[in-house]
Coordinates of C-alpha atoms in Angstrom, one line a residue:
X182 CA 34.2 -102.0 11.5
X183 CA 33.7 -100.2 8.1
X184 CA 36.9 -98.8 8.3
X185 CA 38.6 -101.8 8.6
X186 CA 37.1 -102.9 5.0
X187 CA 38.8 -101.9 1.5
X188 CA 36.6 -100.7 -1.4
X189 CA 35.6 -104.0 -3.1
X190 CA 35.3 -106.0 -0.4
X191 CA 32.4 -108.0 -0.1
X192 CA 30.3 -107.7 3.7
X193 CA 28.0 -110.2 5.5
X194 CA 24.3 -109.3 4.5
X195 CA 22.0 -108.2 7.3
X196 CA 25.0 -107.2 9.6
X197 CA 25.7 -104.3 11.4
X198 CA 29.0 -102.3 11.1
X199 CA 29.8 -99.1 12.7
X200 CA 33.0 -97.0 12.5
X201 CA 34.4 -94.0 14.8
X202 CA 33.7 -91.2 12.3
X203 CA 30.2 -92.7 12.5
X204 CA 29.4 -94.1 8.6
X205 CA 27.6 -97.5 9.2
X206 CA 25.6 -99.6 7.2
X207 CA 22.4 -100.3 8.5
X208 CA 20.8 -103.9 8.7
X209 CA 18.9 -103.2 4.9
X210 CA 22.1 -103.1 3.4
X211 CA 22.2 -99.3 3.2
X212 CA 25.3 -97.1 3.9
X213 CA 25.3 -93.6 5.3
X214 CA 26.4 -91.6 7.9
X215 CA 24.8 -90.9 11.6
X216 CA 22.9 -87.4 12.2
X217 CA 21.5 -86.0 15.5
X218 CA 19.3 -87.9 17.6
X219 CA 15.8 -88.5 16.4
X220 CA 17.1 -87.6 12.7
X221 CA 16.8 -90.2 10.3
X222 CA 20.2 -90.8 8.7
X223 CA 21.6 -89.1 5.7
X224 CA 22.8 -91.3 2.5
X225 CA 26.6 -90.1 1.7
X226 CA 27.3 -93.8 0.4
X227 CA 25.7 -95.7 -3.0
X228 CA 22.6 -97.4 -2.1
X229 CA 23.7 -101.0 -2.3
X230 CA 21.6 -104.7 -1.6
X231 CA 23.4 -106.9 1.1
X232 CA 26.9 -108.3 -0.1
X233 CA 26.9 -106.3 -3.0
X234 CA 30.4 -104.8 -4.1
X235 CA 30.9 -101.5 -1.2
X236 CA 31.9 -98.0 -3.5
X237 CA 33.1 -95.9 -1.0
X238 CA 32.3 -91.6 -1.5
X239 CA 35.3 -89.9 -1.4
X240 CA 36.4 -86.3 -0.8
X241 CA 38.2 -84.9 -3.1
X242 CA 40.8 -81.9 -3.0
X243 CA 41.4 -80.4 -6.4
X244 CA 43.9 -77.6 -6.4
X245 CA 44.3 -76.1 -10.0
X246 CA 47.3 -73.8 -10.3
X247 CA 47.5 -70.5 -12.4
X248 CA 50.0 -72.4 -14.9
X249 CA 47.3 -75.0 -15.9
X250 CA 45.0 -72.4 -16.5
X251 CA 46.5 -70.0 -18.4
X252 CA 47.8 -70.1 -22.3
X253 CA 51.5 -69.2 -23.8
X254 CA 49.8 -65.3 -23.4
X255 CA 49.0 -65.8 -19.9
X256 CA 45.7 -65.4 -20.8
X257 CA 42.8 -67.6 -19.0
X258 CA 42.2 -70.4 -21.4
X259 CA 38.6 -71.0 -21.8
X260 CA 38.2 -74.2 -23.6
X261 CA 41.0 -75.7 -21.9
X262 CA 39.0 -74.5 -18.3
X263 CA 36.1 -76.1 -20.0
X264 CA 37.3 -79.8 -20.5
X265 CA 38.6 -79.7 -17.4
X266 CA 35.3 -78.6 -15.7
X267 CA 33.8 -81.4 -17.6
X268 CA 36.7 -84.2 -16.2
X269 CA 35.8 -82.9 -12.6
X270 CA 32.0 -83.2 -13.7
X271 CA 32.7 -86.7 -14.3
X272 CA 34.0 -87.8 -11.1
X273 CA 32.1 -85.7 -9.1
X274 CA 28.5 -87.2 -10.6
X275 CA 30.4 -90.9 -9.6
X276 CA 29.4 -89.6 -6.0
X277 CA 32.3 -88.0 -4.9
X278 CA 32.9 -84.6 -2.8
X279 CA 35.0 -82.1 -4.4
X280 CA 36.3 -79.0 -3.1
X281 CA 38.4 -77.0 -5.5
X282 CA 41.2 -75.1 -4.4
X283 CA 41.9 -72.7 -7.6
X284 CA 44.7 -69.9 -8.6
X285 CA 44.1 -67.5 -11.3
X286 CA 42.4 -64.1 -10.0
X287 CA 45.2 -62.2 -11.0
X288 CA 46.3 -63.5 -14.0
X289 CA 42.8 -62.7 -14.8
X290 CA 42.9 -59.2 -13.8
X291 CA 46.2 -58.8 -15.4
X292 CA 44.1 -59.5 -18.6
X293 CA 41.2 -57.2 -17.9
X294 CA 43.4 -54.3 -16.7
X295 CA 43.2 -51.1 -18.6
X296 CA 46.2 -49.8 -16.4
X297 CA 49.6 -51.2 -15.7
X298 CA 49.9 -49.2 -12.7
X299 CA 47.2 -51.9 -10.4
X300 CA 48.5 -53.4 -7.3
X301 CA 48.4 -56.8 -7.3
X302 CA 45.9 -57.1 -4.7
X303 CA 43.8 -54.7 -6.9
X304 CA 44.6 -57.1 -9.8
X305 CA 43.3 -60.0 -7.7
X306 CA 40.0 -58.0 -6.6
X307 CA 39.5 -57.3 -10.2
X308 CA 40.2 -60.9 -11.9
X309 CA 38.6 -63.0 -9.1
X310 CA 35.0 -61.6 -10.0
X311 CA 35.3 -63.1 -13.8
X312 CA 37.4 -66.1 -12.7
X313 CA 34.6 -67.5 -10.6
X314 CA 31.9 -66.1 -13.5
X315 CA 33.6 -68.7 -15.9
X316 CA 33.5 -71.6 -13.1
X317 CA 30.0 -70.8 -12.2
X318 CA 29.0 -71.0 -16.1
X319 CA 30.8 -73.8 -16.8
X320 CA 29.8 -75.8 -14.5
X321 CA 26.0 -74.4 -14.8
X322 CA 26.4 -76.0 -18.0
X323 CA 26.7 -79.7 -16.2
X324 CA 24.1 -79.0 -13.8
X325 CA 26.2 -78.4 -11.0
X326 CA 26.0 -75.6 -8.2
X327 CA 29.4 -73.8 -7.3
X328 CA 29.8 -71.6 -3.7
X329 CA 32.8 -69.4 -3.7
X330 CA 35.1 -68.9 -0.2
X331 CA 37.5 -66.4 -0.1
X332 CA 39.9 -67.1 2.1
X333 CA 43.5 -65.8 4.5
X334 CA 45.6 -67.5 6.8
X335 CA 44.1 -65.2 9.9
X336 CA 41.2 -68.0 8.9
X337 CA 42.4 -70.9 10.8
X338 CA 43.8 -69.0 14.0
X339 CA 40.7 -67.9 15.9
X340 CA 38.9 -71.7 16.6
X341 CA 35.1 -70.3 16.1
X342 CA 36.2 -69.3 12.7
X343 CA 37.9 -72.2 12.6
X344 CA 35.0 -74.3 13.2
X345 CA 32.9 -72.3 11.1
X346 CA 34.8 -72.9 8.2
X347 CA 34.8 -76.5 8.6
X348 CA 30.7 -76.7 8.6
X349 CA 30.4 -74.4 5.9
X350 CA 32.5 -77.1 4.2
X351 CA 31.2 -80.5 4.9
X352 CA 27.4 -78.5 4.4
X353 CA 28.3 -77.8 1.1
X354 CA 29.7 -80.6 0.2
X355 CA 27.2 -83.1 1.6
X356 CA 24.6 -80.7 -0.2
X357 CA 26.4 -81.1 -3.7
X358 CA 27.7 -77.7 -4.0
X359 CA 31.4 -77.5 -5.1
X360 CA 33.3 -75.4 -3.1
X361 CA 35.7 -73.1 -5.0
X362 CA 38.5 -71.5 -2.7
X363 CA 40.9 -68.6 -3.8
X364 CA 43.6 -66.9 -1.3
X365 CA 42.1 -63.5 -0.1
X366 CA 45.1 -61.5 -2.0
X367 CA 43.3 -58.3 -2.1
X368 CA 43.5 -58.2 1.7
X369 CA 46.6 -60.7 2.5
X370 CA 49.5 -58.7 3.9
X371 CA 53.2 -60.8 4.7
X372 CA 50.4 -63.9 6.2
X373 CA 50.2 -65.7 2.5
X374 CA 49.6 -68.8 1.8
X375 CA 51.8 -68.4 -1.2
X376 CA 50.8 -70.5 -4.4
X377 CA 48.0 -71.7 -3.2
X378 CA 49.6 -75.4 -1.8
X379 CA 49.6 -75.2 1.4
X380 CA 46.0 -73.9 1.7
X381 CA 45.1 -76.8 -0.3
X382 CA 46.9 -78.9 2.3
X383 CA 45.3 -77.2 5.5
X384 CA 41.6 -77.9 3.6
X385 CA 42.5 -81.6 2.8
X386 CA 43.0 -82.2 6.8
X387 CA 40.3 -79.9 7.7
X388 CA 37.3 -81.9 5.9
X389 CA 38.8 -85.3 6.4
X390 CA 39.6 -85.6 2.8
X391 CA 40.9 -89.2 1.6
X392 CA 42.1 -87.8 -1.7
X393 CA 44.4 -84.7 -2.3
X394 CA 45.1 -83.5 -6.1
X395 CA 47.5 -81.0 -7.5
X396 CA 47.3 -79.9 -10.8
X397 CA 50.5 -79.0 -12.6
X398 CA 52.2 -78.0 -15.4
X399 CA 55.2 -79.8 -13.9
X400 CA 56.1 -83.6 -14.3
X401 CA 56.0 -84.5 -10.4
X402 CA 58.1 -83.9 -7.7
X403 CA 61.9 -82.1 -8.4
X404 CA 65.1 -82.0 -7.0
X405 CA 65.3 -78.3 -7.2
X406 CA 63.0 -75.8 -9.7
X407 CA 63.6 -77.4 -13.0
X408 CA 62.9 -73.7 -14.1
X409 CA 65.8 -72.5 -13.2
X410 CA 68.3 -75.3 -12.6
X411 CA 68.8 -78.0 -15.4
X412 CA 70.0 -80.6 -13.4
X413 CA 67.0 -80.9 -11.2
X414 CA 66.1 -84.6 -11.0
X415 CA 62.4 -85.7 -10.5
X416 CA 61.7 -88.0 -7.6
X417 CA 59.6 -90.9 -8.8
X418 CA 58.2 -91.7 -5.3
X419 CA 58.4 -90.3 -1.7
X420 CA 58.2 -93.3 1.0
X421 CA 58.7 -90.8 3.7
X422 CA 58.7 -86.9 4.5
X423 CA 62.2 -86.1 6.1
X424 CA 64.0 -82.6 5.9
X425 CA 65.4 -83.3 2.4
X426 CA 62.0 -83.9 0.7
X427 CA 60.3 -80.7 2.6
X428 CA 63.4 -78.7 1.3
X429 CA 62.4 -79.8 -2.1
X430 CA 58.9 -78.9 -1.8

């Protein structure tokens, strides 16, 4: 079964492999992934000959934090945003899915505000139109089509919308259009999904994803919020997720 292989490893040519989640590689050589009956498969793998190294596609979870993208005035920084659009450029033309999971509408607000006296949800409502101007232009300049989901945690508890979600996803994805989620703050009451994390976390097991990224003005993983308490110790690896560790997080 494909599933059973690691990327790299070589296959027998002319065979036929089959996995649950239905990616196969068909007697040609070809990988991709089975469609309706009667529908001729779509490619989701590279194209390779028989016993040629396997490059598995990946989806990818990006969640970029409102620390990452803002500078010591807690203004948006542009040409920082910039090189990083082009780094996710680079890995997403290796064949990859991404969906990005992105803070920043109200530090962007905050910035076009005229008036101190804005809710923060007004703030949000405000910054989000010009955050996801800059993503769309910036990635426009790499050739690459953006669709932006707005998004609260009433989302994932009624199934149909549930559902929904999910194949407005994997469409977009499998279409090569980069999903860019924000929280829904201008309409989020006590229901948040705070900073962002834990939505990234409900999206990564909703498409399936095999790779989850957080982006981070932090090191890694501390003790306790190195912001606030200097002995806070980072945690160079996590080889299992009891109490202690979820306290951390």
């Amino acid at each position: 079964k494909l599933g059973h292989f690691l990327p790299h490893q070589r296959l027998r040519p002319r065979a036929l492999y089959t996995s649950p989640n239905g990616l196969f590689i068909c007697k040609k050589g070809k990988i991709g992934i089975r469609q309706a009956r009667g529908q001729r498969p779509r490619q989701c793998f590279l194209i390779l000959c028989a016993g040629c190294v396997i490059s598995l596609l990946m989806k990818i979870i990006l969640k970029i934090g409102t620390n990452v993208l803002v500078n010591n005035k807690n203004c948006l920084d542009l040409v920082l945003m910039q090189n990083l659009v082009q780094e996710i450029s680079r890995v997403y033309n290796q064949n990859h899915q991404i969906i990005i999971i992105t803070s920043g509408a109200v530090a962007t607000g905050r910035e076009m505000a005229q008036s101190n006296q804005l809710f923060r949800s007004a703030l949000a409502a405000l910054g989000q139109a010009k955050l996801i101007k800059y993503y769309h232009d910036f990635f426009s300049q790499q050739g690459i089509q953006i669709a932006q989901i707005l998004l609260s945690a009433n989302s994932f508890k009624n199934r149909p919308r549930f559902n929904l979600l999910k194949e407005t996803l994997l469409q977009l994805a499998s279409n090569r259009i980069i999903p860019i989620i924000n929280e829904n703050d201008t309409t989020v009451l006590k229901d948040t999904f705070g900073d962002n994390d834990f939505l990234a976390a409900i999206i990564a097991v909703l498409v399936d994803a095999q790779k989850l990224v957080f982006l981070t003005d932090l090191d890694g993983l501390y003790s306790s919020d190195p912001k606030i308490d200097k002995n806070a110790r980072i945690i160079q690896e996590v080889k299992s997720v009891d109490l202690e560790i979820q306290r951390m997080c």
